[in-house]
CSV table of C-alpha atoms in Angstrom, one decimal:
chain,number,residue,atom,x,y,z
A,1,MET,CA,139.8,23.7,-61.5
A,2,THR,CA,137.9,20.9,-63.2
A,3,GLU,CA,135.3,22.1,-65.7
A,4,VAL,CA,131.8,20.6,-65.3
A,5,TYR,CA,129.7,19.6,-68.4
A,6,ILE,CA,126.0,18.9,-68.8
A,7,TYR,CA,125.6,15.7,-70.8
A,8,ASP,CA,121.8,15.4,-70.7
A,9,ALA,CA,118.7,17.0,-69.1
A,10,VAL,CA,115.2,15.5,-68.9
A,11,ARG,CA,112.0,16.3,-67.2
A,12,THR,CA,108.5,15.0,-66.8
A,13,PRO,CA,105.5,17.0,-68.1
A,14,CYS,CA,104.0,19.3,-65.4
A,15,GLY,CA,100.7,17.9,-64.1
A,16,LYS,CA,98.1,19.9,-62.1
A,17,GLY,CA,99.1,19.8,-58.5
A,18,ASP,CA,95.8,18.5,-57.1
A,19,THR,CA,93.6,15.5,-57.2
A,20,THR,CA,92.2,16.4,-60.7
A,21,GLY,CA,95.7,16.3,-62.3
A,22,ALA,CA,96.8,13.5,-64.6
A,23,LEU,CA,99.8,12.7,-62.3
A,24,PHE,CA,97.8,12.4,-59.1
A,25,GLN,CA,97.7,8.6,-59.4
A,26,VAL,CA,101.5,8.5,-60.1
A,27,LYS,CA,103.8,8.0,-57.2
A,28,PRO,CA,106.7,10.4,-57.0
A,29,LEU,CA,109.0,7.4,-57.2
A,30,ASP,CA,107.6,6.6,-60.6
A,31,LEU,CA,108.2,10.2,-61.8
A,32,LEU,CA,111.9,9.8,-60.8
A,33,ASN,CA,112.0,6.3,-62.3
A,34,ARG,CA,110.9,7.6,-65.7
A,35,CYS,CA,113.6,10.3,-65.6
A,36,LEU,CA,116.4,7.9,-64.4
A,37,ASN,CA,115.5,5.3,-67.0
A,38,ALA,CA,115.5,8.0,-69.7
A,39,LEU,CA,119.0,9.2,-68.7
A,40,ALA,CA,120.3,5.6,-68.7
A,41,SER,CA,118.8,4.7,-72.1
A,42,ARG,CA,119.7,8.0,-73.8
A,43,ASN,CA,123.3,7.8,-72.7
A,44,THR,CA,125.9,5.1,-72.7
A,45,PHE,CA,127.0,4.5,-69.1
A,46,GLU,CA,126.8,1.8,-66.5
A,47,THR,CA,124.9,3.1,-63.5
A,48,ALA,CA,127.8,2.2,-61.2
A,49,ASN,CA,129.7,5.0,-62.8
A,50,ILE,CA,127.5,7.6,-61.1
A,51,ASP,CA,129.3,8.9,-58.0
A,52,ASP,CA,126.3,10.5,-56.4
A,53,ALA,CA,122.7,11.5,-57.0
A,54,ILE,CA,121.4,14.7,-55.3
A,55,LEU,CA,117.7,15.7,-55.4
A,56,GLY,CA,115.9,18.8,-54.3
A,57,CYS,CA,112.5,18.4,-52.7
A,58,VAL,CA,110.7,20.9,-50.6
A,59,VAL,CA,108.3,18.6,-48.7
A,60,PRO,CA,110.3,15.4,-48.0
A,61,PHE,CA,107.5,13.5,-46.3
A,62,GLY,CA,105.1,10.7,-47.1
A,63,ASP,CA,105.6,9.6,-50.7
A,64,GLN,CA,108.6,11.9,-51.0
A,65,GLY,CA,110.2,11.0,-47.7
A,66,ASP,CA,113.0,8.7,-46.5
A,67,ASN,CA,115.5,10.0,-49.0
A,68,VAL,CA,113.3,9.4,-52.0
A,69,ILE,CA,116.2,9.6,-54.6
A,70,LYS,CA,118.1,6.7,-53.0
A,71,THR,CA,114.9,4.7,-53.0
A,72,ALA,CA,114.2,5.6,-56.6
A,73,LEU,CA,117.7,4.5,-57.7
A,74,LEU,CA,117.1,1.1,-56.2
A,75,TYR,CA,113.5,1.0,-57.5
A,76,SER,CA,114.8,1.8,-61.0
A,77,GLY,CA,117.4,-1.1,-60.9
A,78,TRP,CA,120.4,1.2,-60.7
A,79,SER,CA,123.6,-0.1,-59.0
A,80,SER,CA,123.3,-0.3,-55.3
A,81,GLU,CA,126.7,1.5,-55.2
A,82,VAL,CA,125.2,4.8,-56.2
A,83,PRO,CA,124.5,7.0,-53.1
A,84,GLY,CA,121.6,9.5,-52.9
A,85,MET,CA,120.9,12.7,-51.0
A,86,GLN,CA,117.8,14.9,-50.6
A,87,VAL,CA,118.1,18.7,-50.1
A,88,ASN,CA,115.8,21.6,-49.5
A,89,ARG,CA,116.3,25.2,-50.4
A,90,PHE,CA,112.6,25.9,-51.1
A,91,GLN,CA,112.0,26.8,-54.8
A,92,ALA,CA,115.8,26.8,-55.4
A,93,SER,CA,116.1,23.2,-54.3
A,94,GLY,CA,116.5,21.6,-57.8
A,95,LEU,CA,119.1,24.2,-58.9
A,96,GLU,CA,120.9,23.9,-55.6
A,97,ALA,CA,121.2,20.1,-56.0
A,98,ILE,CA,122.8,20.7,-59.4
A,99,SER,CA,125.1,23.3,-58.0
A,100,MET,CA,126.2,20.9,-55.2
A,101,ALA,CA,126.9,18.1,-57.7
A,102,ALA,CA,128.8,20.5,-59.9
A,103,GLY,CA,130.9,21.7,-56.9
A,104,LYS,CA,131.8,18.2,-56.0
A,105,ILE,CA,132.9,17.5,-59.6
A,106,THR,CA,134.9,20.8,-59.7
A,107,ALA,CA,136.7,19.8,-56.5
A,108,GLY,CA,137.6,16.4,-57.9
A,109,TRP,CA,135.3,14.6,-55.4
A,110,GLY,CA,133.4,12.8,-58.2
A,111,ASP,CA,133.4,12.4,-62.0
A,112,LEU,CA,129.8,11.8,-63.0
A,113,MET,CA,126.6,12.7,-61.1
A,114,ILE,CA,122.8,12.9,-61.3
A,115,ALA,CA,121.1,16.0,-59.8
A,116,GLY,CA,117.7,17.6,-60.0
A,117,GLY,CA,114.4,17.9,-58.2
A,118,LEU,CA,111.0,16.5,-57.5
A,119,GLU,CA,107.7,17.7,-56.2
A,120,SER,CA,104.2,16.1,-56.2
A,121,PRO,CA,101.8,18.4,-54.3
A,122,SER,CA,98.8,16.4,-55.6
A,123,ARG,CA,99.9,13.6,-53.2
A,124,VAL,CA,102.0,15.4,-50.6
A,125,ARG,CA,100.3,18.7,-49.5
A,126,ARG,CA,102.8,21.2,-48.3
A,127,SER,CA,100.2,22.8,-46.0
A,128,ASN,CA,100.4,19.7,-43.8
A,129,PHE,CA,104.1,20.1,-43.1
A,130,ARG,CA,104.6,23.8,-42.5
A,131,GLY,CA,107.5,24.8,-40.2
A,132,ALA,CA,108.0,27.6,-37.8
A,133,ILE,CA,108.8,30.3,-40.4
A,134,SER,CA,105.3,30.1,-41.7
A,135,SER,CA,103.2,28.7,-38.9
A,136,ASP,CA,104.5,29.7,-35.5
A,137,PRO,CA,103.2,33.3,-34.6
A,138,ASN,CA,106.0,33.9,-32.1
A,139,ILE,CA,108.8,33.1,-34.6
A,140,ILE,CA,107.0,34.9,-37.4
A,141,ASN,CA,106.8,38.1,-35.3
A,142,LEU,CA,110.4,37.7,-34.1
A,143,ILE,CA,112.0,37.4,-37.6
A,144,GLY,CA,109.5,39.6,-39.5
A,145,SER,CA,108.3,36.9,-41.9
A,146,ILE,CA,105.3,37.6,-44.1
A,147,PRO,CA,103.4,35.3,-46.5
A,148,SER,CA,105.0,35.0,-49.9
A,149,GLY,CA,102.0,36.4,-51.8
A,150,MET,CA,101.9,39.5,-49.7
A,151,SER,CA,105.7,39.8,-50.1
A,152,ALA,CA,105.1,39.9,-53.9
A,153,ASP,CA,102.5,42.6,-53.4
A,154,LEU,CA,105.0,44.5,-51.3
A,155,LEU,CA,107.6,44.2,-54.1
A,156,ALA,CA,105.1,45.6,-56.6
A,157,THR,CA,104.0,48.4,-54.3
A,158,LEU,CA,107.6,49.5,-53.6
A,159,HIS,CA,108.6,49.5,-57.3
A,160,ASN,CA,105.4,51.0,-58.8
A,161,ILE,CA,104.5,47.9,-60.7
A,162,ASP,CA,100.8,48.0,-61.5
A,163,ARG,CA,98.2,45.3,-62.0
A,164,THR,CA,98.1,45.8,-65.8
A,165,GLU,CA,101.8,45.2,-66.2
A,166,ILE,CA,101.5,42.0,-64.1
A,167,ASP,CA,98.5,40.7,-66.0
A,168,GLU,CA,100.2,41.5,-69.4
A,169,TYR,CA,103.4,39.6,-68.2
A,170,ALA,CA,101.3,36.6,-67.1
A,171,LEU,CA,99.5,36.5,-70.5
A,172,GLY,CA,102.9,36.7,-72.3
A,173,SER,CA,104.1,33.7,-70.3
A,174,GLN,CA,101.0,31.7,-71.4
A,175,GLU,CA,101.4,32.8,-75.0
A,176,LYS,CA,105.1,31.8,-75.2
A,177,ALA,CA,104.4,28.4,-73.5
A,178,ILE,CA,101.5,27.6,-75.8
A,179,THR,CA,103.5,28.5,-78.9
A,180,ALA,CA,106.4,26.4,-77.7
A,181,GLN,CA,104.3,23.4,-77.0
A,182,LYS,CA,102.6,23.6,-80.4
A,183,ALA,CA,106.0,24.0,-82.1
A,184,GLY,CA,107.3,20.9,-80.3
A,185,HIS,CA,110.1,22.7,-78.5
A,186,PHE,CA,109.7,20.6,-75.4
A,187,LYS,CA,109.7,17.2,-77.0
A,188,SER,CA,113.5,16.6,-76.8
A,189,SER,CA,113.5,16.7,-73.0
A,190,ILE,CA,110.0,15.8,-71.8
A,191,ILE,CA,109.6,12.2,-70.8
A,192,PRO,CA,106.0,11.0,-71.2
A,193,ILE,CA,104.4,9.3,-68.2
A,194,TYR,CA,102.6,6.0,-68.7
A,195,ASP,CA,100.7,3.8,-66.2
A,196,GLN,CA,101.4,0.1,-65.4
A,197,ASN,CA,99.4,-0.9,-68.4
A,198,ASN,CA,101.6,1.3,-70.7
A,199,ILE,CA,98.7,3.7,-71.2
A,200,LEU,CA,99.8,7.3,-71.7
A,201,LEU,CA,98.8,9.4,-68.7
A,202,LEU,CA,100.5,12.7,-69.6
A,203,GLY,CA,102.7,13.5,-72.6
A,204,GLN,CA,102.8,17.3,-72.3
A,205,ASP,CA,102.5,20.1,-69.8
A,206,GLU,CA,98.9,20.0,-68.4
A,207,VAL,CA,98.6,23.4,-66.6
A,208,LEU,CA,98.6,25.7,-69.7
A,209,ASN,CA,95.5,27.8,-70.1
A,210,PRO,CA,95.0,28.7,-73.8
A,211,SER,CA,91.7,30.4,-73.0
A,212,ALA,CA,93.3,33.1,-70.8
A,213,GLY,CA,92.7,36.6,-72.2
A,214,ALA,CA,93.3,40.2,-71.1
A,215,GLU,CA,89.6,40.7,-70.3
A,216,GLN,CA,89.3,37.5,-68.3
A,217,MET,CA,92.5,38.4,-66.4
A,218,ALA,CA,91.4,41.9,-65.5
A,219,GLU,CA,88.1,40.6,-64.0
A,220,MET,CA,89.9,38.2,-61.5
A,221,GLU,CA,89.8,39.2,-57.9
A,222,THR,CA,93.0,39.6,-55.9
A,223,ILE,CA,93.5,36.7,-53.5
A,224,PHE,CA,96.0,37.6,-50.8
A,225,PRO,CA,93.9,40.2,-48.8
A,226,LYS,CA,91.6,37.3,-47.8
A,227,TRP,CA,93.8,35.7,-45.1
A,228,GLY,CA,95.5,37.4,-42.2
A,229,ARG,CA,96.7,40.4,-44.1
A,230,ALA,CA,96.1,43.1,-41.5
A,231,GLY,CA,98.6,41.9,-38.9
A,232,PHE,CA,101.3,41.1,-41.5
A,233,GLU,CA,100.8,44.5,-43.1
A,234,VAL,CA,101.4,46.3,-39.8
A,235,ALA,CA,104.7,44.5,-39.4
A,236,ALA,CA,105.8,45.2,-43.0
A,237,LEU,CA,104.9,48.9,-42.9
A,238,LYS,CA,107.1,49.2,-39.7
A,239,LYS,CA,110.0,48.3,-42.0
A,240,TYR,CA,108.9,50.5,-44.9
A,241,PRO,CA,107.2,53.5,-43.1
A,242,LEU,CA,107.1,55.6,-46.3
A,243,LEU,CA,104.3,53.3,-47.6
A,244,GLU,CA,100.7,54.0,-46.5
A,245,LYS,CA,99.6,50.5,-47.4
A,246,ILE,CA,100.5,47.4,-49.4
A,247,LYS,CA,98.4,47.2,-52.5
A,248,ALA,CA,97.0,43.9,-53.7
A,249,PHE,CA,97.9,42.8,-57.3
A,250,HIS,CA,98.0,39.1,-57.5
A,251,THR,CA,95.2,36.8,-58.7
A,252,GLU,CA,94.8,33.2,-59.7
A,253,GLY,CA,95.7,34.2,-63.2
A,254,ASN,CA,99.0,35.9,-62.6
A,255,ILE,CA,100.7,33.5,-60.2
A,256,ALA,CA,102.3,30.1,-60.7
A,257,PRO,CA,100.0,27.2,-59.9
A,258,MET,CA,101.3,24.2,-57.9
A,259,ALA,CA,102.3,21.4,-60.2
A,260,ASP,CA,103.6,17.8,-60.1
A,261,GLY,CA,106.9,17.1,-61.8
A,262,ALA,CA,110.5,15.9,-61.7
A,263,ALA,CA,113.6,16.9,-63.6
A,264,LEU,CA,117.1,15.4,-63.6
A,265,VAL,CA,120.4,16.4,-65.1
A,266,LEU,CA,123.5,14.2,-66.0
A,267,LEU,CA,126.7,16.1,-65.4
A,268,GLY,CA,130.3,15.3,-65.1
A,269,ASN,CA,133.9,16.1,-66.0
A,270,LYS,CA,135.4,15.9,-69.5
A,271,THR,CA,137.6,12.9,-68.8
A,272,LYS,CA,134.8,10.7,-67.6
A,273,GLY,CA,132.5,11.8,-70.4
A,274,LYS,CA,135.1,11.0,-73.0
A,275,GLU,CA,135.8,7.6,-71.4
A,276,LEU,CA,132.1,6.7,-71.5
A,277,GLY,CA,131.4,8.2,-75.0
A,278,LEU,CA,129.1,10.9,-73.6
A,279,LYS,CA,128.5,14.0,-75.7
A,280,ALA,CA,128.6,17.3,-73.8
A,281,LYS,CA,125.8,19.8,-74.4
A,282,ALA,CA,127.0,22.7,-72.2
A,283,LYS,CA,129.4,23.5,-69.5
A,284,ILE,CA,128.5,25.2,-66.1
A,285,SER,CA,130.6,28.3,-65.9
A,286,MET,CA,129.2,29.8,-62.6
A,287,ALA,CA,126.8,29.2,-59.8
A,288,ALA,CA,125.8,31.5,-56.9
A,289,THR,CA,123.6,31.4,-53.9
A,290,VAL,CA,122.4,34.4,-51.8
A,291,SER,CA,119.9,35.5,-49.2
A,292,SER,CA,118.1,38.9,-49.0
A,293,ASP,CA,115.4,40.8,-47.1
A,294,LEU,CA,112.9,38.3,-45.7
A,295,SER,CA,110.1,40.9,-46.1
A,296,ILE,CA,110.7,41.0,-49.8
A,297,MET,CA,111.9,37.4,-50.2
A,298,HIS,CA,111.5,37.4,-54.0
A,299,LEU,CA,114.6,39.6,-54.5
A,300,GLY,CA,116.7,36.5,-54.0
A,301,GLY,CA,116.5,35.6,-57.7
A,302,VAL,CA,117.7,39.0,-58.8
A,303,LYS,CA,120.6,39.1,-56.2
A,304,ALA,CA,121.7,35.6,-57.1
A,305,ALA,CA,121.9,36.5,-60.8
A,306,GLU,CA,123.8,39.7,-60.0
A,307,LYS,CA,126.3,37.6,-57.9
A,308,ALA,CA,126.7,35.0,-60.6
A,309,LEU,CA,127.4,37.7,-63.2
A,310,HIS,CA,129.9,39.5,-61.0
A,311,GLN,CA,131.8,36.3,-60.2
A,312,ALA,CA,131.9,35.3,-63.8
A,313,GLN,CA,133.0,38.8,-64.8
A,314,LEU,CA,130.1,39.2,-67.1
A,315,LYS,CA,127.4,41.9,-67.8
A,316,ALA,CA,123.7,41.4,-68.3
A,317,LYS,CA,124.2,42.1,-72.0
A,318,ASP,CA,126.6,39.0,-72.2
A,319,ILE,CA,123.6,36.7,-71.5
A,320,ASP,CA,121.7,35.5,-74.5
A,321,LEU,CA,118.8,33.8,-72.8
A,322,TRP,CA,117.4,34.0,-69.2
A,323,TYR,CA,115.1,31.8,-67.2
A,324,THR,CA,113.6,32.7,-63.8
A,325,ASN,CA,110.7,31.4,-61.8
A,326,GLU,CA,107.5,33.5,-61.8
A,327,SER,CA,105.9,32.4,-58.6
A,328,PHE,CA,104.1,35.7,-58.7
A,329,GLY,CA,103.8,38.0,-61.8
A,330,ALA,CA,105.5,40.9,-60.1
A,331,LEU,CA,108.7,38.9,-59.8
A,332,GLY,CA,108.9,38.4,-63.5
A,333,VAL,CA,108.2,42.0,-64.2
A,334,TYR,CA,110.8,43.3,-61.7
A,335,PHE,CA,113.4,40.8,-62.9
A,336,GLN,CA,112.9,41.8,-66.6
A,337,LYS,CA,113.1,45.5,-65.8
A,338,HIS,CA,116.1,45.2,-63.5
A,339,PHE,CA,118.3,43.6,-66.1
A,340,SER,CA,116.6,45.3,-69.1
A,341,ILE,CA,115.8,42.0,-70.8
A,342,SER,CA,113.6,41.9,-73.9
A,343,ALA,CA,110.6,39.6,-73.6
A,344,ASP,CA,111.9,37.2,-76.2
A,345,ARG,CA,115.1,36.6,-74.1
A,346,LEU,CA,113.4,36.0,-70.8
A,347,ASN,CA,111.6,32.6,-70.3
A,348,ALA,CA,111.5,32.2,-74.1
A,349,CYS,CA,109.2,29.2,-74.0
A,350,GLY,CA,107.1,30.4,-71.1
A,351,GLY,CA,107.5,30.3,-67.4
A,352,THR,CA,106.0,28.9,-64.3
A,353,ILE,CA,102.8,31.0,-64.5
A,354,ALA,CA,102.0,29.0,-67.6
A,355,LEU,CA,103.6,25.7,-66.9
A,356,GLY,CA,103.1,25.4,-63.2
A,357,GLU,CA,105.7,25.2,-60.4
A,358,PRO,CA,106.8,21.8,-59.0
A,359,LEU,CA,108.7,23.5,-56.1
A,360,GLY,CA,111.6,21.1,-55.7
A,361,ALA,CA,112.0,20.5,-59.4
A,362,ILE,CA,111.6,24.0,-60.9
A,363,GLY,CA,115.3,24.9,-61.0
A,364,ALA,CA,116.2,21.8,-62.9
A,365,MET,CA,113.2,22.1,-65.1
A,366,LEU,CA,114.1,25.7,-66.1
A,367,LEU,CA,117.7,24.7,-66.7
A,368,SER,CA,116.5,21.9,-69.0
A,369,MET,CA,114.4,24.5,-70.9
A,370,LEU,CA,117.3,26.9,-71.1
A,371,LEU,CA,119.6,24.3,-72.5
A,372,ASN,CA,117.1,23.3,-75.2
A,373,ASP,CA,116.5,26.9,-76.2
A,374,LEU,CA,120.2,27.7,-76.5
A,375,GLU,CA,120.6,24.6,-78.7
A,376,ARG,CA,117.6,25.3,-80.8
A,377,GLN,CA,118.5,29.0,-81.4
A,378,GLY,CA,122.2,28.4,-81.8
A,379,LEU,CA,123.1,30.8,-79.0
A,380,LYS,CA,126.0,30.7,-76.6
A,381,ARG,CA,125.3,31.6,-73.0
A,382,GLY,CA,122.3,31.4,-70.7
A,383,LEU,CA,121.4,32.1,-67.0
A,384,VAL,CA,118.8,30.6,-64.8
A,385,SER,CA,118.0,32.2,-61.5
A,386,ILE,CA,115.5,31.1,-58.9
A,387,ALA,CA,113.9,33.2,-56.1
A,388,ALA,CA,113.1,31.1,-53.1
A,389,GLU,CA,111.3,31.6,-49.8
A,390,GLY,CA,113.3,32.8,-46.8
A,391,GLY,CA,114.7,35.6,-49.0
A,392,MET,CA,117.1,33.1,-50.7
A,393,GLY,CA,118.0,32.7,-54.3
A,394,SER,CA,120.2,30.5,-56.5
A,395,SER,CA,121.6,31.2,-60.0
A,396,MET,CA,123.6,29.3,-62.6
A,397,ILE,CA,125.3,30.4,-65.9
A,398,ILE,CA,125.8,27.8,-68.6
A,399,GLU,CA,127.6,28.0,-72.0
A,400,LEU,CA,126.8,25.8,-74.9
A,401,VAL,CA,129.6,23.5,-76.1
């Protein structure tokens, strides 16, 4: 089978995902335009060499609709011969797009591809485009769906994860991200965003909260008991009758805030890379996709990592660095405990609690961060795993070249 190499990975800074954010005035097309132009300028290839471009996006409507990646390719002046495709696997969309591109290259159906993700919640609100799994009472009752925040509380309740652990984990994410930003660890992959007058709008991640402290975190109120909890709790407890109630743990301080952002990866086979003079950074050694219990949807990231390790015939101890999304603090705590990962090896430069979560882009963004960390620390192997709604999860293992 053909080996797949990562030749470059870029991302925009993460902007606040509301109208106060620095990227609110920036169209999603322009976020992609910056990433596409960066890949073209940083690497020596004619754009007609790209066999396909696959983009993850969770809310493909409005500014993000009509196959936004194909529009972005044309908008950016790339060859009209480059196709484009938009996919949705919730939070795992960006990583799934990369897996799909890698699979096509492995099968010999393409030599060089672009893949990644995009989300701009400041301009395209997801709440306006909810589907049956989260908005239709009949479907929700039939399939046993519960809100993602309550699902995270259920995970914490079942596994005896307490509020203090979750808050400490969230503070650790903030501290690692702030330290990494100050040390310049993101500079090699972040593409600054300018306006039409070439004035810098955002050059680094905007969501970080350096003022967050243990005392402040402890005083925050939990947020998920406030809406429709009672009915969902009855349904969840039918499935887990040994529980008396689902405790509330999550606050605005220990969950990942919505964020604007885009991230793209250039990947291909060895022959095409050599022909174009591209320098490989890493190779993709395994990818896996799973689905798990809908009531505890956040287990998908753990199960996807387990599947990738099994298929690659590796153990957790064989992985030097790990990245996973922390949509809710309990996910990060459970993931770390399950694989017995030390804090410095999991989300080494901070996670989504600190940086924000551009849903469609998060997998590609974390893969970019993992690649940078492996290069910077001179380590060999890393794993990124994403828990997604619907109980799904995607994971990928890469090895530095």
